[in-house]
Coordinates of C-alpha atoms in Angstrom, one line a residue:
X1 CA 25.6 -14.4 41.1
X2 CA 22.4 -14.0 42.5
X3 CA 23.4 -11.3 45.0
X4 CA 25.1 -9.2 42.1
X5 CA 21.7 -9.5 40.2
X6 CA 19.8 -8.2 43.2
X7 CA 22.1 -5.3 43.9
X8 CA 22.1 -4.3 40.3
X9 CA 18.3 -4.4 40.4
X10 CA 18.2 -2.1 43.4
X11 CA 20.5 0.4 41.8
X12 CA 18.7 3.3 39.9
X13 CA 19.7 4.3 36.5
X14 CA 19.5 7.9 36.6
X15 CA 18.8 9.5 33.4
X16 CA 19.4 13.3 33.0
X17 CA 17.3 14.7 30.2
X18 CA 19.0 18.3 30.4
X19 CA 22.2 19.0 28.5
X20 CA 24.7 17.4 28.8
X21 CA 22.7 14.3 28.5
X22 CA 23.9 11.7 31.0
X23 CA 23.0 8.2 32.0
X24 CA 24.5 7.0 35.3
X25 CA 26.9 10.2 35.0
X26 CA 28.0 8.8 31.7
X27 CA 27.8 11.1 28.4
X28 CA 25.2 9.7 25.8
X29 CA 24.2 10.6 22.3
X30 CA 21.0 12.4 21.7
X31 CA 19.8 9.5 19.4
X32 CA 20.7 6.8 21.9
X33 CA 19.2 8.8 24.8
X34 CA 15.8 9.4 22.8
X35 CA 15.7 5.6 22.0
X36 CA 16.0 4.6 25.6
X37 CA 13.5 7.3 26.6
X38 CA 11.1 6.2 23.9
X39 CA 11.3 2.5 24.8
X40 CA 10.4 3.2 28.4
X41 CA 7.6 5.4 27.4
X42 CA 6.3 2.9 25.1
X43 CA 6.3 0.1 27.7
X44 CA 5.2 2.3 30.8
X45 CA 2.6 4.5 28.9
X46 CA 1.5 3.1 25.8
X47 CA 1.7 -0.6 27.0
X48 CA 3.4 -1.8 24.1
X49 CA 7.1 -2.4 22.8
X50 CA 8.7 0.3 20.4
X51 CA 8.3 -0.3 16.7
X52 CA 11.1 0.3 14.2
X53 CA 8.5 2.7 12.4
X54 CA 8.4 4.9 15.4
X55 CA 12.2 5.3 15.2
X56 CA 12.3 6.0 11.4
X57 CA 9.3 8.6 11.8
X58 CA 11.1 10.5 14.3
X59 CA 14.6 10.5 12.3
X60 CA 13.1 10.6 8.7
X61 CA 16.4 12.2 7.2
X62 CA 18.2 9.2 8.4
X63 CA 18.8 7.0 5.3
X64 CA 18.8 3.9 7.5
X65 CA 18.2 3.4 11.1
X66 CA 20.5 0.3 11.3
X67 CA 23.6 2.5 12.2
X68 CA 21.7 4.3 14.6
X69 CA 20.4 1.4 16.4
X70 CA 23.8 -0.1 16.5
X71 CA 25.5 2.9 18.1
X72 CA 22.7 2.9 20.7
X73 CA 22.9 -0.7 21.3
X74 CA 26.9 -0.2 22.0
X75 CA 26.1 2.5 24.6
X76 CA 23.4 0.7 26.2
X77 CA 25.7 -2.4 26.6
X78 CA 28.4 -0.1 28.1
X79 CA 25.9 1.2 30.8
X80 CA 24.8 -2.3 31.5
X81 CA 21.1 -1.6 30.2
X82 CA 19.6 -4.7 28.7
X83 CA 17.6 -4.3 25.6
X84 CA 15.7 -6.8 23.5
X85 CA 14.0 -7.1 20.2
X86 CA 11.4 -9.1 18.5
X87 CA 7.9 -9.9 19.4
X88 CA 8.8 -12.2 22.1
X89 CA 9.1 -10.0 25.2
X90 CA 10.2 -12.8 27.2
X91 CA 12.9 -14.1 25.1
X92 CA 16.5 -14.5 26.4
X93 CA 18.3 -11.6 25.1
X94 CA 21.6 -13.5 24.9
X95 CA 19.8 -15.7 22.3
X96 CA 18.4 -13.2 19.9
X97 CA 19.8 -12.9 16.5
X98 CA 21.7 -9.6 15.9
X99 CA 21.1 -9.6 12.1
X100 CA 17.4 -9.2 12.8
X101 CA 17.8 -6.4 15.4
X102 CA 16.9 -3.5 13.1
X103 CA 13.6 -4.8 12.4
X104 CA 12.3 -4.3 16.0
X105 CA 10.1 -3.9 17.9
X106 CA 12.4 -2.9 20.8
X107 CA 11.8 -3.4 24.7
X108 CA 13.7 -3.3 27.8
X109 CA 13.9 -6.2 30.2
X110 CA 11.8 -5.9 33.4
X111 CA 15.0 -5.6 35.5
X112 CA 16.3 -2.6 33.3
X113 CA 12.9 -0.9 33.1
X114 CA 12.3 -1.0 36.9
X115 CA 15.7 0.7 37.5
X116 CA 15.2 3.8 35.3
X117 CA 14.8 7.0 36.9
X118 CA 14.2 10.1 34.8
X119 CA 15.3 13.5 35.9
X120 CA 15.6 17.0 34.3
X121 CA 17.9 19.4 36.0
X122 CA 18.1 16.9 39.1
X123 CA 14.0 16.9 39.4
X124 CA 12.5 13.6 39.2
X125 CA 10.0 12.9 36.2
X126 CA 7.0 10.6 35.9
X127 CA 7.1 8.4 32.7
X128 CA 3.9 10.1 31.5
X129 CA 5.5 13.5 31.3
X130 CA 8.2 12.2 29.1
X131 CA 6.1 13.1 25.8
X132 CA 7.1 16.5 25.5
X133 CA 10.9 15.3 25.6
X134 CA 10.2 13.0 22.8
X135 CA 8.1 15.3 20.6
X136 CA 5.0 13.4 20.9
X137 CA 1.6 14.7 21.6
X138 CA 0.2 14.4 25.2
X139 CA -0.6 10.9 26.2
X140 CA -4.2 11.3 27.0
X141 CA -6.2 10.7 23.9
X142 CA -8.3 13.7 22.6
X143 CA -11.9 13.6 22.9
X144 CA -13.2 11.1 19.9
X145 CA -16.7 12.7 19.6
X146 CA -18.0 15.5 17.1
X147 CA -16.7 18.9 17.6
X148 CA -19.5 20.8 19.2
X149 CA -23.2 19.5 19.5
X150 CA -25.3 18.0 16.7
X151 CA -29.0 17.7 16.8
X152 CA -29.9 14.3 15.1
X153 CA -33.3 15.4 13.8
X154 CA -32.0 18.6 12.3
X155 CA -29.0 16.8 10.8
X156 CA -31.0 14.0 9.2
X157 CA -33.7 16.5 7.9
X158 CA -31.2 18.3 5.9
X159 CA -31.4 18.4 2.0
X160 CA -30.1 14.9 0.8
X161 CA -28.5 15.9 -2.4
X162 CA -25.1 15.7 -0.9
X163 CA -25.5 12.1 -0.1
X164 CA -27.3 11.3 -3.4
X165 CA -24.4 12.9 -5.4
X166 CA -21.7 11.4 -3.2
X167 CA -22.8 7.9 -3.6
X168 CA -23.4 8.3 -7.2
X169 CA -19.7 9.4 -7.5
X170 CA -18.6 6.5 -5.3
X171 CA -20.6 3.9 -7.4
X172 CA -19.0 5.3 -10.6
X173 CA -15.7 5.0 -9.1
X174 CA -16.4 1.3 -8.4
X175 CA -17.5 0.8 -11.8
X176 CA -14.5 2.5 -13.4
X177 CA -16.4 5.4 -14.6
X178 CA -15.0 8.1 -12.3
X179 CA -14.1 11.0 -14.7
X180 CA -14.3 14.7 -14.1
X181 CA -16.9 15.7 -16.5
X182 CA -16.6 18.6 -19.1
X183 CA -19.3 20.2 -17.5
X184 CA -19.3 20.3 -13.7
X185 CA -22.9 20.5 -13.5
X186 CA -22.8 16.5 -14.3
X187 CA -20.0 15.5 -12.2
X188 CA -21.2 14.0 -9.1
X189 CA -18.3 14.7 -6.8
X190 CA -18.5 18.4 -7.6
X191 CA -22.3 18.5 -7.0
X192 CA -21.7 16.9 -3.7
X193 CA -19.2 19.5 -2.8
X194 CA -21.7 22.2 -4.0
X195 CA -24.3 20.5 -1.8
X196 CA -22.1 19.8 1.2
X197 CA -23.5 21.3 4.7
X198 CA -20.4 21.5 6.6
X199 CA -16.5 21.2 6.3
X200 CA -16.6 17.6 6.8
X201 CA -18.8 16.8 4.1
X202 CA -16.8 19.0 1.9
X203 CA -13.6 17.2 2.8
X204 CA -15.2 13.8 2.5
X205 CA -16.4 14.6 -1.1
X206 CA -13.0 15.8 -1.9
X207 CA -11.2 12.8 -0.5
X208 CA -13.4 10.3 -2.4
X209 CA -13.0 12.1 -5.6
X210 CA -9.2 11.9 -5.1
X211 CA -9.4 8.4 -4.3
X212 CA -11.7 7.6 -7.5
X213 CA -9.5 9.5 -9.8
X214 CA -6.3 8.1 -8.5
X215 CA -7.7 4.5 -9.3
X216 CA -8.6 5.8 -12.7
X217 CA -5.0 6.8 -13.4
X218 CA -6.0 10.6 -13.4
X219 CA -3.2 11.8 -11.5
X220 CA -3.5 15.5 -12.1
X221 CA -7.2 15.7 -11.3
X222 CA -6.6 13.4 -8.1
X223 CA -3.9 15.8 -6.9
X224 CA -6.2 19.1 -7.5
X225 CA -8.9 17.3 -5.3
X226 CA -6.3 16.5 -2.7
X227 CA -4.9 20.0 -2.6
X228 CA -8.4 21.3 -1.9
X229 CA -8.9 18.7 0.6
X230 CA -5.6 19.6 2.4
X231 CA -6.9 23.2 2.6
X232 CA -9.9 22.3 4.3
X233 CA -8.1 20.3 6.8
X234 CA -5.6 22.9 7.5
X235 CA -7.9 25.5 8.6
X236 CA -10.3 23.2 10.5
X237 CA -10.3 20.7 13.3
X238 CA -11.5 17.7 11.4
X239 CA -8.5 15.5 12.0
X240 CA -8.5 15.7 15.8
X241 CA -12.3 15.4 15.7
X242 CA -12.4 12.2 13.6
X243 CA -9.3 10.1 14.0
X244 CA -10.5 7.4 11.5
X245 CA -11.1 10.1 8.8
X246 CA -7.7 11.5 9.8
X247 CA -5.9 8.5 9.4
X248 CA -7.6 7.8 5.9
X249 CA -6.5 11.1 4.9
X250 CA -3.0 10.4 5.9
X251 CA -3.0 7.2 3.8
X252 CA -4.6 9.2 0.7
X253 CA -1.6 11.6 1.1
X254 CA 0.8 8.7 1.2
X255 CA -0.9 7.2 -2.1
X256 CA -0.6 10.6 -3.8
X257 CA 3.0 10.6 -3.0
X258 CA 3.5 7.0 -4.2
X259 CA 1.6 7.8 -7.5
X260 CA 3.9 10.7 -8.2
X261 CA 7.0 8.2 -7.7
X262 CA 8.0 9.8 -4.4
X263 CA 8.4 6.5 -2.6
X264 CA 10.4 7.7 0.3
X265 CA 7.8 10.4 1.0
X266 CA 5.0 7.8 1.0
X267 CA 7.0 5.7 3.1
X268 CA 7.7 8.2 5.8
X269 CA 3.9 9.1 5.9
X270 CA 3.2 5.5 6.6
X271 CA 5.6 5.4 9.1
X272 CA 4.4 8.4 11.0
X273 CA 0.9 7.1 10.8
X274 CA 1.8 3.8 12.5
X275 CA 4.0 5.7 15.2
X276 CA 1.3 8.2 16.0
X277 CA -0.1 7.7 19.5
X278 CA -3.7 8.8 18.5
X279 CA -3.8 7.5 14.8
X280 CA -1.8 4.4 15.2
X281 CA -4.7 2.5 17.0
X282 CA -6.8 3.5 14.3
X283 CA -4.8 1.5 11.9
X284 CA -4.7 -1.5 14.3
X285 CA -8.4 -1.5 15.2
X286 CA -10.1 -0.4 12.3
X287 CA -10.0 -3.0 9.3
X288 CA -10.8 -0.8 6.4
X289 CA -8.1 1.6 7.4
X290 CA -5.7 -1.3 8.2
X291 CA -6.5 -2.7 4.7
X292 CA -5.6 0.6 2.8
X293 CA -2.5 0.9 4.9
X294 CA -1.3 -2.8 4.5
X295 CA -2.0 -2.7 0.8
X296 CA 0.0 0.5 0.1
X297 CA 2.8 -1.0 2.4
X298 CA 3.0 -3.7 0.1
X299 CA 3.5 -1.7 -2.8
X300 CA 6.3 0.0 -1.0
X301 CA 8.0 -3.4 -0.3
X302 CA 7.3 -4.2 -3.9
X303 CA 9.3 -1.3 -5.1
X304 CA 12.1 -2.4 -2.9
X305 CA 12.1 -5.9 -4.3
X306 CA 12.0 -4.8 -7.7
X307 CA 14.7 -2.2 -7.6
X308 CA 18.2 -3.4 -8.7
X309 CA 21.0 -2.8 -6.6
X310 CA 19.1 -2.5 -3.5
X311 CA 19.9 -4.9 -0.5
X312 CA 17.5 -7.4 0.9
X313 CA 15.4 -7.7 -2.1
X314 CA 14.1 -11.3 -1.2
X315 CA 13.1 -10.1 2.1
X316 CA 11.3 -7.1 0.5
X317 CA 9.5 -9.4 -1.7
X318 CA 8.4 -11.6 1.3
X319 CA 7.3 -8.6 3.2
X320 CA 5.2 -7.4 0.3
X321 CA 3.4 -11.0 0.2
X322 CA 3.2 -10.9 4.0
X323 CA 1.5 -7.4 3.9
X324 CA -0.8 -8.4 1.2
X325 CA -1.9 -11.6 3.2
X326 CA -2.7 -9.3 6.2
X327 CA -4.5 -7.1 3.8
X328 CA -6.8 -9.7 2.7
X329 CA -7.7 -10.7 6.3
X330 CA -8.6 -7.1 6.9
X331 CA -10.6 -6.8 3.7
X332 CA -12.7 -9.8 5.0
X333 CA -12.7 -8.6 8.4
X334 CA -14.3 -5.3 7.2
X335 CA -16.7 -7.1 4.9
X336 CA -15.6 -5.4 1.7
X337 CA -15.8 -7.5 -1.1
X338 CA -14.3 -4.9 -3.4
X339 CA -11.1 -4.6 -1.3
X340 CA -10.9 -8.6 -1.4
X341 CA -10.7 -8.5 -5.2
X342 CA -8.4 -5.7 -5.3
X343 CA -5.8 -7.5 -2.9
X344 CA -6.4 -11.0 -4.5
X345 CA -5.4 -9.4 -7.9
X346 CA -2.1 -7.8 -6.0
X347 CA -1.3 -11.1 -4.7
X348 CA -1.5 -12.9 -8.0
X349 CA 0.5 -10.3 -10.0
X350 CA 3.2 -9.8 -7.3
X351 CA 3.7 -13.6 -6.8
X352 CA 4.3 -13.9 -10.6
X353 CA 6.5 -10.8 -10.7
X354 CA 8.6 -11.9 -7.9
X355 CA 9.2 -15.5 -9.4
X356 CA 10.1 -13.9 -12.7
X357 CA 13.0 -11.7 -10.7
X358 CA 14.0 -15.1 -8.9
X359 CA 13.0 -13.5 -5.7
X360 CA 10.9 -16.7 -4.6
X361 CA 12.3 -20.3 -4.4
X362 CA 8.9 -22.2 -5.6
X363 CA 9.0 -23.8 -9.0
X364 CA 7.9 -21.7 -12.1
X365 CA 5.1 -23.9 -13.3
X366 CA 3.4 -24.0 -9.5
X367 CA 3.7 -20.2 -9.3
X368 CA 2.2 -19.7 -12.7
X369 CA -0.9 -21.5 -11.8
X370 CA -1.1 -20.1 -8.2
X371 CA -0.9 -16.5 -9.4
X372 CA -3.6 -17.4 -11.9
X373 CA -5.7 -18.6 -9.3
X374 CA -5.6 -15.4 -7.3
X375 CA -6.4 -13.4 -10.4
X376 CA -9.2 -15.9 -11.1
X377 CA -10.6 -15.3 -7.7
X378 CA -10.4 -11.5 -8.2
X379 CA -12.1 -11.7 -11.6
X380 CA -14.9 -14.1 -10.1
X381 CA -15.7 -11.6 -7.4
X382 CA -16.0 -9.1 -10.2
X383 CA -18.3 -11.1 -12.3
X384 CA -20.4 -12.3 -9.4
X385 CA -20.6 -9.2 -7.1
X386 CA -20.4 -6.5 -9.6
X387 CA -17.4 -4.6 -8.3
X388 CA -14.4 -3.6 -10.3
X389 CA -15.9 -5.0 -13.4
X390 CA -14.7 -1.9 -15.6
X391 CA -11.0 -3.0 -15.2
X392 CA -9.1 -5.1 -17.6
X393 CA -6.1 -5.6 -15.4
X394 CA -7.1 -9.2 -14.4
X395 CA -7.4 -10.0 -18.1
X396 CA -4.1 -8.4 -18.9
X397 CA -2.2 -10.2 -15.9
X398 CA -3.8 -13.6 -16.9
X399 CA -2.5 -13.4 -20.4
X400 CA 0.7 -12.1 -19.4
X401 CA 1.4 -14.9 -17.1
X402 CA 0.0 -17.3 -19.4
X403 CA 2.8 -16.4 -21.8
X404 CA 5.3 -15.7 -19.1
X405 CA 7.1 -19.0 -19.8
X406 CA 8.1 -17.9 -23.2
X407 CA 11.3 -15.9 -24.0
X408 CA 10.5 -12.0 -23.4
X409 CA 12.7 -11.1 -26.4
X410 CA 10.4 -12.9 -28.7
X411 CA 11.7 -14.7 -31.7
X412 CA 13.8 -13.7 -34.9
X413 CA 11.0 -14.9 -37.4
X414 CA 7.2 -15.2 -37.5
X415 CA 7.6 -19.0 -37.8
X416 CA 9.8 -19.4 -34.6
X417 CA 7.5 -17.0 -32.7
X418 CA 4.3 -19.4 -33.3
X419 CA 6.3 -22.4 -32.2
X420 CA 6.4 -20.9 -28.7
X421 CA 4.3 -22.8 -26.1
X422 CA 2.5 -20.6 -23.7
X423 CA 0.3 -22.3 -21.0
X424 CA -2.3 -24.3 -22.7
X425 CA -6.0 -23.0 -22.4
X426 CA -7.2 -26.3 -20.8
X427 CA -4.2 -26.0 -18.1
X428 CA -5.4 -22.2 -17.5
X429 CA -8.9 -23.5 -17.1
X430 CA -8.0 -26.2 -14.6
X431 CA -5.6 -23.9 -12.7
X432 CA -8.5 -21.2 -12.4
X433 CA -11.1 -23.7 -10.7
X434 CA -13.4 -23.2 -9.1
X435 CA -13.2 -19.5 -10.2
X436 CA -13.2 -20.0 -13.9
X437 CA -16.6 -19.2 -14.9
X438 CA -16.0 -15.7 -15.8
X439 CA -13.5 -17.1 -18.7
X440 CA -15.7 -20.2 -19.6
X441 CA -16.0 -21.4 -23.3
X442 CA -19.9 -20.8 -23.1
X443 CA -18.8 -17.1 -22.7
X444 CA -17.0 -17.3 -26.0
X445 CA -13.5 -17.8 -24.6
X446 CA -12.3 -20.5 -26.9
X447 CA -8.6 -19.2 -27.0
X448 CA -6.2 -16.8 -25.6
X449 CA -6.9 -14.1 -28.1
X450 CA -10.6 -14.2 -27.4
X451 CA -10.1 -13.1 -23.9
X452 CA -8.2 -9.9 -24.9
X453 CA -10.9 -9.4 -27.8
X454 CA -13.7 -9.6 -25.4
X455 CA -12.5 -6.9 -23.3
X456 CA -11.5 -4.6 -26.4
X457 CA -15.1 -5.0 -27.8
X458 CA -16.5 -4.0 -24.3
X459 CA -14.4 -0.9 -24.5
X460 CA -15.3 -0.2 -28.2
X461 CA -18.9 -0.5 -27.4
X462 CA -18.6 2.2 -24.6
X463 CA -19.8 -0.3 -21.9
X464 CA -16.4 0.3 -20.1
X465 CA -13.9 2.9 -20.1
X466 CA -10.3 2.1 -19.7
X467 CA -7.4 4.8 -19.0
X468 CA -4.7 4.8 -21.7
X469 CA -2.2 2.9 -19.7
X470 CA -4.5 0.1 -19.1
X471 CA -5.9 0.1 -22.6
X472 CA -2.4 0.0 -23.9
X473 CA -1.5 -3.2 -21.9
X474 CA -4.5 -4.8 -23.1
X475 CA -3.7 -4.0 -26.9
X476 CA -0.2 -5.5 -26.3
X477 CA -1.5 -8.9 -24.9
X478 CA -4.0 -8.8 -27.7
X479 CA -1.4 -8.2 -30.3
X480 CA 1.0 -11.0 -28.8
X481 CA -1.7 -13.6 -28.8
X482 CA -3.3 -12.7 -32.3
X483 CA 0.0 -13.1 -33.9
X484 CA 0.8 -16.4 -32.1
X485 CA -2.7 -17.9 -33.0
X486 CA -3.2 -16.4 -36.4
X487 CA 0.0 -15.1 -37.6
X488 CA 0.4 -11.9 -39.9
X489 CA -3.4 -11.4 -40.1
X490 CA -5.3 -8.1 -40.8
X491 CA -6.4 -8.0 -37.0
X492 CA -2.9 -8.2 -35.8
X493 CA -1.6 -5.3 -37.9
X494 CA -4.7 -3.3 -36.9
X495 CA -4.2 -4.0 -33.1
X496 CA -0.4 -3.1 -33.3
X497 CA -1.1 0.2 -35.4
X498 CA -3.7 1.0 -32.8
X499 CA -1.2 0.6 -30.0
X500 CA 1.3 2.6 -31.9
X501 CA -1.0 5.5 -32.1
X502 CA -1.8 5.2 -28.5
X503 CA 1.6 5.6 -27.3
X504 CA 1.5 9.3 -27.7
X505 CA -0.9 9.6 -24.8
X506 CA 1.6 7.8 -22.4
X507 CA 4.4 8.9 -20.2
X508 CA 7.9 8.7 -22.0
X509 CA 8.9 6.0 -19.5
X510 CA 5.8 4.0 -20.4
X511 CA 6.4 4.4 -24.3
X512 CA 9.8 2.8 -24.0
X513 CA 8.3 -0.4 -22.2
X514 CA 5.6 -0.8 -25.0
X515 CA 8.1 -0.1 -28.0
X516 CA 10.5 -2.8 -26.5
X517 CA 7.5 -5.1 -26.2
X518 CA 6.3 -4.5 -29.9
X519 CA 9.8 -5.3 -31.0
X520 CA 9.7 -8.6 -29.7
X521 CA 6.4 -9.5 -31.8
X522 CA 7.5 -10.2 -35.4
X523 CA 5.3 -9.0 -38.1
X524 CA 6.5 -8.7 -41.7

């Protein structure tokens, strides 16, 4: 047995990269050859195993890489090339679970790797030269400094109005007041573009505008800013000069696709980013970029988990929560308290949604209180640190979870409707500890309806500005709890009529949701 192993390790595995593709003189499919060469390049040049994302990025038209990988492994086995998968590179390949193979990452055993010999028309190739065959950029990373030279004194002595307008726009974005003004002369991001001294400042202002407007549900405005941003990137060299900026730009593009419901395009953009030899390390080592990447990745997994008919929905739900947990760590690592509150809210809401869809095994009551705790943490941060305070989503989600144990179809009569038992306010206050201060009775929150009413009063006074979809959700929760607590009161009728009038400002698919929801609230 030992002699056979030694003899095998000394026999080269010749891989011919010219057509017809051959391994040990045996024909091989291009996809399998590419995978073999890519694994070798990843281990010998990039010093890491090959991720499944890198395979998907190279074959974006493939609906699933599972078949591609299965065929490749069958050919590797026939050629006696041992390939493993998973994060333990020392694992015995005979003990690995084939059901988890397509998840990767993939690696060649040391014995198989040492035997590989690459040739092109019979001429030996060094591993570092394989990048062109694989369709990758050169292995040497580009210079990370700025393009050209910059004199520090000259730069900082420039007119500071660009930075003044940019930071004002960013502040308004955090406060939820980012809106394209009717007069451009008063819109901070536009003024920043007008005062920009170079392409980078122009692109930076546009990217920040796109992000701020997307968070405010201003999809068309965000798209316009992104289109102008793309033009600057296309004609310049900013991406190669600033890899962190380029990585964020890729994520902004992915967010844009996600916002327009082009889920697969968003997924491919993230996969390409992770697989990039120049931008992949930015995601790995820059916590702020990593947070944005993981946060959007979690939403893509959430989409898979919530899509009826898709396979592996429970696995997708767990992957979403896993990505959010890593995003939470990245947000803290980046010292971004605003990012922490965003991801805490996402964790709370996803946790509840997945339990409602029976994608989690935990008891309903335990998930109900734990989801509230995460949302309570998010709102506590908003209250204490002054970030994200112009959003009503935390209030909306807490109210919806509080009535989550009530039948979604409501009741046939008002009397039966009011006999339902949402989570008691005292139980919610206990669940939100130690983050219940923003919703304390001393601030006027004596019942569930008062929580929604307070946010509505803030909106009506002009102190906050909710987008139509957010306002509609807030009105829905206000209507439900007003009818539950007060019955067929004048306030209940006014809230319902206000919501019905607002439906005209929503998308058709959104209107259907609210009409169905209102039908479950029985008002005479």
